[in-house]
XYZ file of C-alpha atoms in Angstrom:
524
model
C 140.523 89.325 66.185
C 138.334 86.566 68.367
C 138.816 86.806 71.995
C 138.526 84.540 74.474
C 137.980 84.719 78.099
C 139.771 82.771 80.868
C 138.554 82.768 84.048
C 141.064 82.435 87.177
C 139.551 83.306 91.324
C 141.648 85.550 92.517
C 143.084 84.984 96.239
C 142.276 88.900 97.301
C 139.325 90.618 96.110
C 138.005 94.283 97.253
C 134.070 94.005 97.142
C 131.164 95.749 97.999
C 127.572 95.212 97.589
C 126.321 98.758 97.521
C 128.748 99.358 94.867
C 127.197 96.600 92.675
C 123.497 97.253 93.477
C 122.138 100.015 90.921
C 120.081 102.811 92.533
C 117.041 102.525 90.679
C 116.958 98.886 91.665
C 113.920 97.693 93.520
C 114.727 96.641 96.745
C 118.185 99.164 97.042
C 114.780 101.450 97.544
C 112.726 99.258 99.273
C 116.004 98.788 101.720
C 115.565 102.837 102.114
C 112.243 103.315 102.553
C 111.303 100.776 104.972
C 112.597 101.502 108.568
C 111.842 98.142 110.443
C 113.791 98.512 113.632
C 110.793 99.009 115.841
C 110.604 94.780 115.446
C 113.720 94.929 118.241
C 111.184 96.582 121.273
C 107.630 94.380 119.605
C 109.512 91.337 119.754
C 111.706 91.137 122.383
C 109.095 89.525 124.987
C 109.077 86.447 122.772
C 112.642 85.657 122.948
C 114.403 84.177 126.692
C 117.231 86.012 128.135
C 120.008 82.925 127.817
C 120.650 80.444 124.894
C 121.873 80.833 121.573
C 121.313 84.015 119.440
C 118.135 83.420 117.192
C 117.722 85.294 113.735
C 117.075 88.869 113.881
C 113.466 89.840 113.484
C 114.127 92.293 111.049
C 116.404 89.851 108.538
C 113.158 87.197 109.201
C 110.348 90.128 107.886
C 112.724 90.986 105.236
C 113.251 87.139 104.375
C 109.521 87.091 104.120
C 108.541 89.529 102.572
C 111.113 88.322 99.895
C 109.259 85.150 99.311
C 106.008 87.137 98.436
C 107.632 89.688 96.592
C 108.920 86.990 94.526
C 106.412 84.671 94.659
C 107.935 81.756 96.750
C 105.757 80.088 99.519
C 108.497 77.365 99.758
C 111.146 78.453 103.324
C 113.425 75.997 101.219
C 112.899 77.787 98.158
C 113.754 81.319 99.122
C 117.163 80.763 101.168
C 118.560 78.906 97.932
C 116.894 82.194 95.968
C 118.305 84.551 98.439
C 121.839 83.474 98.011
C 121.984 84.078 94.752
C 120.814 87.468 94.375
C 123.100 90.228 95.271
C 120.033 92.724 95.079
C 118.514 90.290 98.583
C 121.758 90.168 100.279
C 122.085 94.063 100.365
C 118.568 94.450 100.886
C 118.276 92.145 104.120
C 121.834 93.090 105.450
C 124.156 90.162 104.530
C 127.340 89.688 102.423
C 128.178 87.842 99.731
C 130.263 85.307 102.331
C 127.922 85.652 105.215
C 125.609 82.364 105.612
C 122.101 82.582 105.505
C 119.881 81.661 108.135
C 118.552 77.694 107.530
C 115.158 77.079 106.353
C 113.795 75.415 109.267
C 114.869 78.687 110.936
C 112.204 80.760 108.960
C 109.303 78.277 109.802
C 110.040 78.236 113.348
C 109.778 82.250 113.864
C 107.020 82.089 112.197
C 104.995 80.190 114.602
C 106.683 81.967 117.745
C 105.895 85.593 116.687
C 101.658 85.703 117.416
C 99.482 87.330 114.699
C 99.038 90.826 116.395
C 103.088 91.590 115.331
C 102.206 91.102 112.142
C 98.955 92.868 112.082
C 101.595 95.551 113.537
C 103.835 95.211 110.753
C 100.709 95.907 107.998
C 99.448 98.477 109.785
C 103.006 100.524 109.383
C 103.239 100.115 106.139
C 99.391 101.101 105.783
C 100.832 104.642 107.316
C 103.340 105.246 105.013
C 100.870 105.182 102.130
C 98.466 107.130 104.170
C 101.340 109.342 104.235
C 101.971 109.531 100.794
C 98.677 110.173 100.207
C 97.709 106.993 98.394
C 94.773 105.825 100.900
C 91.765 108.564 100.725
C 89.795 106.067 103.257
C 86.194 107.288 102.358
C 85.401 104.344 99.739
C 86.111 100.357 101.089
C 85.487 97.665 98.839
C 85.157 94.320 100.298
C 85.296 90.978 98.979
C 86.433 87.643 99.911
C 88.111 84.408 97.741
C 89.009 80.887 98.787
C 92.512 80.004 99.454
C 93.913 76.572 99.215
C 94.909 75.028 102.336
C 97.854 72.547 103.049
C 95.573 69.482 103.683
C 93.967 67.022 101.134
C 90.736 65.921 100.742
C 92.092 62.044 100.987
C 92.920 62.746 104.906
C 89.341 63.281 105.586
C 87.653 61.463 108.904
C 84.406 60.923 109.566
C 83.320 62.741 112.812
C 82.626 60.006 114.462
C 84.784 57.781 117.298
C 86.971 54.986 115.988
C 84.516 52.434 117.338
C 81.601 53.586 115.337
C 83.107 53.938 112.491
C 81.689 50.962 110.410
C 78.364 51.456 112.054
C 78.191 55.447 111.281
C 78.937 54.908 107.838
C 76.629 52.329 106.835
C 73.742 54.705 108.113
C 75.041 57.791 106.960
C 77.187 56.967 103.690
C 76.657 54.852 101.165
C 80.363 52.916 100.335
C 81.259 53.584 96.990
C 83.996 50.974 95.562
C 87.099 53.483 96.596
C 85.983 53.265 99.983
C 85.746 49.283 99.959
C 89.391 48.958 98.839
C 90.951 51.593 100.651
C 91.663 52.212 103.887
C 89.947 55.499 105.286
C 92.536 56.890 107.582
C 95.211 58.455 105.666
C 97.019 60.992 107.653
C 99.997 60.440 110.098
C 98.534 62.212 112.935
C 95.391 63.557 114.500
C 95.544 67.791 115.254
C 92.140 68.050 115.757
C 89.848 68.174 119.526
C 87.060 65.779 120.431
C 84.301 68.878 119.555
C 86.096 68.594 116.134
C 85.513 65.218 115.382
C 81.977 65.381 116.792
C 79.011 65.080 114.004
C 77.413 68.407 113.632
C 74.764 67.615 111.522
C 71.606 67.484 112.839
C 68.736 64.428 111.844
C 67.359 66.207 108.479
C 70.942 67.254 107.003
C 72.115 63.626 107.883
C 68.990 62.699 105.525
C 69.388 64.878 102.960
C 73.375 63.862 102.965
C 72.632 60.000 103.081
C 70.255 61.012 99.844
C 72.973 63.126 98.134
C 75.491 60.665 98.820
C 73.625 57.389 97.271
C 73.347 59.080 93.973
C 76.956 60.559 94.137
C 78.334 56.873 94.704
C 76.518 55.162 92.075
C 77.097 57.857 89.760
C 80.981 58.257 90.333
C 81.325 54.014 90.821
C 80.269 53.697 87.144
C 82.363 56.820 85.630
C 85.865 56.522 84.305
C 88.394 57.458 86.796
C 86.364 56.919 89.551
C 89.273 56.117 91.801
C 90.554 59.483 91.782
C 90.978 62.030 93.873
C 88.220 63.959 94.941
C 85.703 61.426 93.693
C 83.838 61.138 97.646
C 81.101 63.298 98.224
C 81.933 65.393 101.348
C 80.315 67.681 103.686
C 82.012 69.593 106.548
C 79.235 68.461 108.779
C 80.300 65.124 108.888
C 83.922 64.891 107.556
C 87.054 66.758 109.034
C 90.451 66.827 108.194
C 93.035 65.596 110.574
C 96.057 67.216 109.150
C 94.597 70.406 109.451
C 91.057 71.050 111.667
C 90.684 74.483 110.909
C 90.822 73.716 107.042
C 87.041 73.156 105.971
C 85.802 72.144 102.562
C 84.448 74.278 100.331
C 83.784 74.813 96.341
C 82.596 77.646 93.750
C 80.613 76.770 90.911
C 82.988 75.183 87.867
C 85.517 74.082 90.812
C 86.681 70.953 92.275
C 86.083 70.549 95.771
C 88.994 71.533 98.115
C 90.473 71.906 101.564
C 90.103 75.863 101.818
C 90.396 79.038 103.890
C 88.590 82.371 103.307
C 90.717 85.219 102.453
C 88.428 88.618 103.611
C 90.088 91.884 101.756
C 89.243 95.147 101.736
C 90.684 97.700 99.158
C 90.974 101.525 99.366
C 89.888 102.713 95.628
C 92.159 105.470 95.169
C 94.831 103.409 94.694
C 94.346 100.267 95.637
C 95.571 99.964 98.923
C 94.912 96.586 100.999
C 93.241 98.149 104.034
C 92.396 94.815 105.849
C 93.197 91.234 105.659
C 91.734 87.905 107.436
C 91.749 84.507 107.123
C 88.508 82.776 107.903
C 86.570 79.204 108.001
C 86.015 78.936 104.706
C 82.629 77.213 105.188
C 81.386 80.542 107.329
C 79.156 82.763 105.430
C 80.510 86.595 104.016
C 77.537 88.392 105.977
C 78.194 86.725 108.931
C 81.921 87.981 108.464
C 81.020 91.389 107.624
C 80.584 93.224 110.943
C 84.201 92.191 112.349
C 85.697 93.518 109.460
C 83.772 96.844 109.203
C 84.911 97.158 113.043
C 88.186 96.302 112.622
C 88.654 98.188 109.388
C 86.808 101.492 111.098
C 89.208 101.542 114.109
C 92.193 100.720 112.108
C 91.357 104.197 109.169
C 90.137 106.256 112.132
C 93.616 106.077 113.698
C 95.205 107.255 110.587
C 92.987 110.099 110.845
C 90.883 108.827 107.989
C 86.916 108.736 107.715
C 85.284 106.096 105.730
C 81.940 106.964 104.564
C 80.745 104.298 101.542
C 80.758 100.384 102.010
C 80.929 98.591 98.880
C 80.432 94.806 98.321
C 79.363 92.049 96.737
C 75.523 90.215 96.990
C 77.454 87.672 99.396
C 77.266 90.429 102.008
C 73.602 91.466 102.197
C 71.444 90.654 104.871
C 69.423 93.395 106.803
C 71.206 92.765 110.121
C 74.314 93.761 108.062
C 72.286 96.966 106.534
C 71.035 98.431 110.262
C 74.550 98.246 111.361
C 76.063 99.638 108.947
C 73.150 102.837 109.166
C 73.686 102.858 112.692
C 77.684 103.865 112.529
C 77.355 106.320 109.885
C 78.372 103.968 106.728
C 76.590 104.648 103.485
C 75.926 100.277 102.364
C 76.208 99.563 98.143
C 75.740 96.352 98.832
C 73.050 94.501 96.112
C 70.113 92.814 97.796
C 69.723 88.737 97.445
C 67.210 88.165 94.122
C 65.086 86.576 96.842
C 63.872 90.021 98.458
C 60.867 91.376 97.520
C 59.494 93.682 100.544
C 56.397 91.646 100.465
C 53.732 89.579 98.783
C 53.220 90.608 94.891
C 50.210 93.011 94.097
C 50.677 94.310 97.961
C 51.080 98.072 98.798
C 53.251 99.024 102.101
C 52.104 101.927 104.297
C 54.818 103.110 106.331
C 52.757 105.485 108.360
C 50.699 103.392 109.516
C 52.441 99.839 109.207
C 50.583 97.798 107.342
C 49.969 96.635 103.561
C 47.168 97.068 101.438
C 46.059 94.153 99.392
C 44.598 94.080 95.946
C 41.155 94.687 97.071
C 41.989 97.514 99.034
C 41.913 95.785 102.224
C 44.617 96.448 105.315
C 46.772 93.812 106.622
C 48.228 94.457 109.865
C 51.132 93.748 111.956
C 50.714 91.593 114.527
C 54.566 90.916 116.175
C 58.225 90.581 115.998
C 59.617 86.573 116.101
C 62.993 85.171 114.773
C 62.593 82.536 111.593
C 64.137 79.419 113.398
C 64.798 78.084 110.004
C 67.291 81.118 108.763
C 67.535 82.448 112.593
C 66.687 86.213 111.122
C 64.130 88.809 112.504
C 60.631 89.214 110.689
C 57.445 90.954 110.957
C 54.391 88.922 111.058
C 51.110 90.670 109.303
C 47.786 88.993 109.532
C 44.295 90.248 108.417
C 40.666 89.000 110.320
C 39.524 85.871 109.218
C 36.195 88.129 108.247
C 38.614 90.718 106.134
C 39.006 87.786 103.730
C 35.418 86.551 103.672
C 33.397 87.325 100.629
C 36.652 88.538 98.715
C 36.535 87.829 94.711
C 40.110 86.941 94.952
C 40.107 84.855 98.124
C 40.594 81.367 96.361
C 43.725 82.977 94.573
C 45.433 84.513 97.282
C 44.783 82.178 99.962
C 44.234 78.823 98.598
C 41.702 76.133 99.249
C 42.701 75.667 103.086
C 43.500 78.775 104.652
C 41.163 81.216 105.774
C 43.145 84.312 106.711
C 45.684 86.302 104.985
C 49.198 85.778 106.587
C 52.943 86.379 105.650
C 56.012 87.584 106.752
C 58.570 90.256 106.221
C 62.170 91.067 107.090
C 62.077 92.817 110.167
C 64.746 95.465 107.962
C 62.693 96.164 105.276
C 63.194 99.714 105.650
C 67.277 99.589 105.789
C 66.518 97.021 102.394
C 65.087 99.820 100.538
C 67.249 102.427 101.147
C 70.103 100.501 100.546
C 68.078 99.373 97.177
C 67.547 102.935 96.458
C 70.998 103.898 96.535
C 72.617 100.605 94.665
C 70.216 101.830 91.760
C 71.246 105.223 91.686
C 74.109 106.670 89.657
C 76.225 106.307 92.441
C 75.653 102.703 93.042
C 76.657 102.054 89.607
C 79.619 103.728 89.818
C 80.502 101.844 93.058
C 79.817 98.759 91.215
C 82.110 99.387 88.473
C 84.917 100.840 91.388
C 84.679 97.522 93.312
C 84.725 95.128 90.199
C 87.577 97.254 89.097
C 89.556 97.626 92.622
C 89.123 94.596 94.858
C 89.195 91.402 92.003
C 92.393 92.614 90.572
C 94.291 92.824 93.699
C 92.733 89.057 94.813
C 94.343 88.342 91.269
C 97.832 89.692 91.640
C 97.651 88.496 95.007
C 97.153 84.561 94.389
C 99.001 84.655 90.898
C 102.271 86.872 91.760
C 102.662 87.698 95.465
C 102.428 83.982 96.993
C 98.861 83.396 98.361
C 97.893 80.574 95.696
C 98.294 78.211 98.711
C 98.539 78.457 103.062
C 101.989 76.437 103.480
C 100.988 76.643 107.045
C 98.687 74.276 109.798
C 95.896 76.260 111.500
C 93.633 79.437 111.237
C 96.418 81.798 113.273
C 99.309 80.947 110.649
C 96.913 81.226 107.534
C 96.143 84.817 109.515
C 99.878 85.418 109.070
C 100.482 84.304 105.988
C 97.606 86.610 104.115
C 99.397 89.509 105.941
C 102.813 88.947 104.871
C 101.248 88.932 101.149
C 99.029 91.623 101.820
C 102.368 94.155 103.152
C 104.641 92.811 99.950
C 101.822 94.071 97.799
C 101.253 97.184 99.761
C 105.367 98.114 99.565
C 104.953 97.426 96.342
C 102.742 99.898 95.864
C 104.444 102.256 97.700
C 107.776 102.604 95.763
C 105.787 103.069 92.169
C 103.340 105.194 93.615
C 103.278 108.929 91.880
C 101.190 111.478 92.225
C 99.172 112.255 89.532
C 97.430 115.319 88.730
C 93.597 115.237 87.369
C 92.759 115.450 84.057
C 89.472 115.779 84.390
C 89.379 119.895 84.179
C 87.877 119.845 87.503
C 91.079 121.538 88.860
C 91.451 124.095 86.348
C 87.750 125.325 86.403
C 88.257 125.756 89.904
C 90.658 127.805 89.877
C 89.060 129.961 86.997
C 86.437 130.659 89.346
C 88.936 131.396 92.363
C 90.608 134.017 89.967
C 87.554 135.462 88.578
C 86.112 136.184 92.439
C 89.504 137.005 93.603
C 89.538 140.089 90.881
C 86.212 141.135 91.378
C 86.853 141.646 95.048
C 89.687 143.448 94.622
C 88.407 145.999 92.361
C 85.018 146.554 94.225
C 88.133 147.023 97.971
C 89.601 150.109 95.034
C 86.417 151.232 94.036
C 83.833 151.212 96.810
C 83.872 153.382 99.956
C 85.634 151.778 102.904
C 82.221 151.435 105.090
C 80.578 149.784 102.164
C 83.608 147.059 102.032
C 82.900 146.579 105.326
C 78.962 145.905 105.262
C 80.144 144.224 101.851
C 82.810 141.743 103.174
């Protein structure tokens, strides 16, 4: 017989959310696992002591961490999602006829609550794995990946005063057609400071980007869809964005260019743990970046009573600066060198003992002293051999040329931190740390800008970007947490072992039955 339901709301109804949220479901568990009252005592400075109630600082984490657990970056978004999920409402402590907090709510606590609460937030939940035992600490892996920021390339602004506009432009850019038709200011407002719309490009890069731009405008004037966006040839030297200053422009090989920041992660590789999380410029370079994040990344493990011995990272990290530092706080580097390194000239021997190089002929080249490259602003080693050392040499016209008369060049001042460094990336090791990183850190930049909502900064400014990473960063550690197991090796490792404890553990005991109690002793 067919049935058919009728449906009729009943005036009295006996409901509870606990009873209708499953135990094995995902955040019932996260609900119990995560303790989050110590927000009340972090938080309570930022709120005054008369006015209306705000939202509770624990319901506002929760609320967050819901977007990025679900993949919402819209405030919007995730109260309409919220509302309709019974699995939320138990999870952040509302009913089913409580209202949730409004939208504008969210953004506004946000930007009250300052970046070291939520650094406090990450760092808790980075215990409880610790505590679990899913962090081992000895092994970082470091890497970095633009993020998009919430500005657009149309809004940029010359860095120039509003007066000199038409002047600066006709010395420094060529107009292409968009620029004729359209007006440049596009933005509402102005957020940035008179040092950010000052040119920071000195005489030569203004060259080289007047040259770069005069071919990009008559190329892109006579290709279809010229008018687009993205079709201006930009440089963070001489453009900014008024929307949002601490944006900066930026592009990887294949890509368009974009309004960016610089996500800098580092990755336990047990199992794959987000240690550390920053947002930087994203037009600063990774081995500038890297000694704030060692030192914030070595005081952060040593306080969960964790040592970290290896550093592991990409090419975009090496520099010999970065390679003594690293040496001199105990940190083993696998970082690969630039293809540009090469120790010294070709067909030249190095003598450590006695600092100098030997050249084809047999001949020493000294040192001669220490100076900084103004040009790249490292420190080199000068070596220079007598103008008479090179006289009479069958080889002089080939090594020297037809003007100079003296052997000179130049080495990194770290050329012994570059070859130890080399020695290791090229051992077994180092290839086993290159396969660890490319295995550990990329994935988790995947998951993290695909599924846990850092495919864009809905925010203004460097501090909020700083926030936003770290709300991502402790929705994909929690994540973590609740599917963690522990797993036993497979390996055979363990088992061996303790075939070998058993085996000594026998013999000792039968040599305590059968040898004389003085020779146990002298024994042990």
């Amino acid at each position: 017989m067919q049935g058919k339901k009728y449906y009729q709301e009943k005036l009295f109804k006996r409901f509870q959310l606990s009873e209708r949220v499953p135990e094995t479901n995902f955040y019932r568990q996260l609900k119990d696992a995560v303790d989050l009252d110590f927000l009340y005592g972090v938080t309570k400075l930022h709120y005054g002591s008369s006015g209306q109630k705000s939202i509770d600082p624990v319901v506002f984490f929760k609320l967050c961490l819901v977007g990025y657990l679900e993949n919402i970056i819209s405030d919007r978004k995730l109260i309409d999602h919220c509302s309709m999920r019974l699995d939320i409402l138990y999870f952040i402590g509302y009913d089913i006829d409580e209202e949730l907090p409004w939208h504008s709510t969210i953004s506004r606590t946000r930007q009250l609550f300052p970046e070291s609460v939520f650094e406090e937030v990450f760092t808790k939940v980075l215990g409880m794995c610790v505590e679990k035992g899913m962090v081992s600490g000895h092994t970082q892996a470091i890497d970095s990946a633009p993020v998009k920021a919430n500005a657009s390339m149309d809004t940029l602004e010359l860095k120039v005063p509003e007066e000199e506009l038409d002047e600066h432009l006709r010395k420094v850019r060529v107009m292409s057609a968009m620029d004729k038709e359209e007006p440049h200011r596009k933005s509402k407002g102005d957020r940035s400071d008179k040092g950010q719309r000052s040119v920071s490009a000195s005489k030569n890069e203004l060259a080289a980007i007047k040259g770069r731009n005069r071919k990009w405008a008559q190329d892109q004037d006579q290709r279809p869809g010229a008018k687009n966006k993205g079709a201006k040839y930009t440089s963070n030297k001489t453009h900014y964005s008024p929307t949002d200053p601490d944006a900066r422009i930026s592009v990887k090989p294949g890509k368009a260019r974009k309004m960016n920041y610089l996500s800098q992660l580092s990755v336990d590789t047990a199992n794959h743990v987000i240690t550390d999380i920053r947002a930087y410029h994203a037009d600063g370079k990774d081995n500038q970046q890297l000694p704030d994040i060692v030192q914030r990344l070595r005081a952060r493990l040593w306080k969960e009573g964790l040592v970290w011995e290896n550093c592991v990272a990409d090419t975009g990290y090496s520099s010999g600066e970065n390679y003594a530092f690293l040496e001199g706080i105990g940190l083993k580097s696998f970082i690969p060198p630039h293809g540009t390194y090469k120790g010294g000239p070709d067909g030249f021997e190095y003598v450590g003992e006695h600092d100098h190089y030997l050249c084809p002929q047999g001949k020493a080249i000294p040192f001669t002293k220490v100076f900084n490259d103004h040009r790249t602003g490292t420190k080199k080693k000068e070596y220079r051999a007598r103008k008479h050392v090179c006289t009479g040499c069958p080889i002089r016209e080939q090594c020297l040329g037809r003007s100079a008369q003296e052997k000179k060049f130049s080495v990194t001042y770290y050329r012994e931190e570059y070859e130890r460094n080399i020695e290791r990336v090229n051992s077994s090791q180092g290839r086993y740390m290159k396969g660890k990183r490319q295995s550990t850190v990329e994935p988790v930049f995947g998951t993290l800008t695909q599924f846990m909502g850092l495919r864009k900064i809905n925010t203004i400014g460097l501090e909020q970007a700083n926030k936003v990473m770290h709300l991502s960063a402790i929705a994909y550690n929690l994540k973590k947490y609740l599917k963690f197991e522990q797993k036993r090796s497979k390996s055979g490792v363990g088992k061996a072992a303790l075939s070998v404890f058993i085996k000594t553990g026998l013999h000792k005991l039968q040599r305590w039955f059968l040898c004389p109690a003085k020779t146990m002793v002298c024994s042990g």
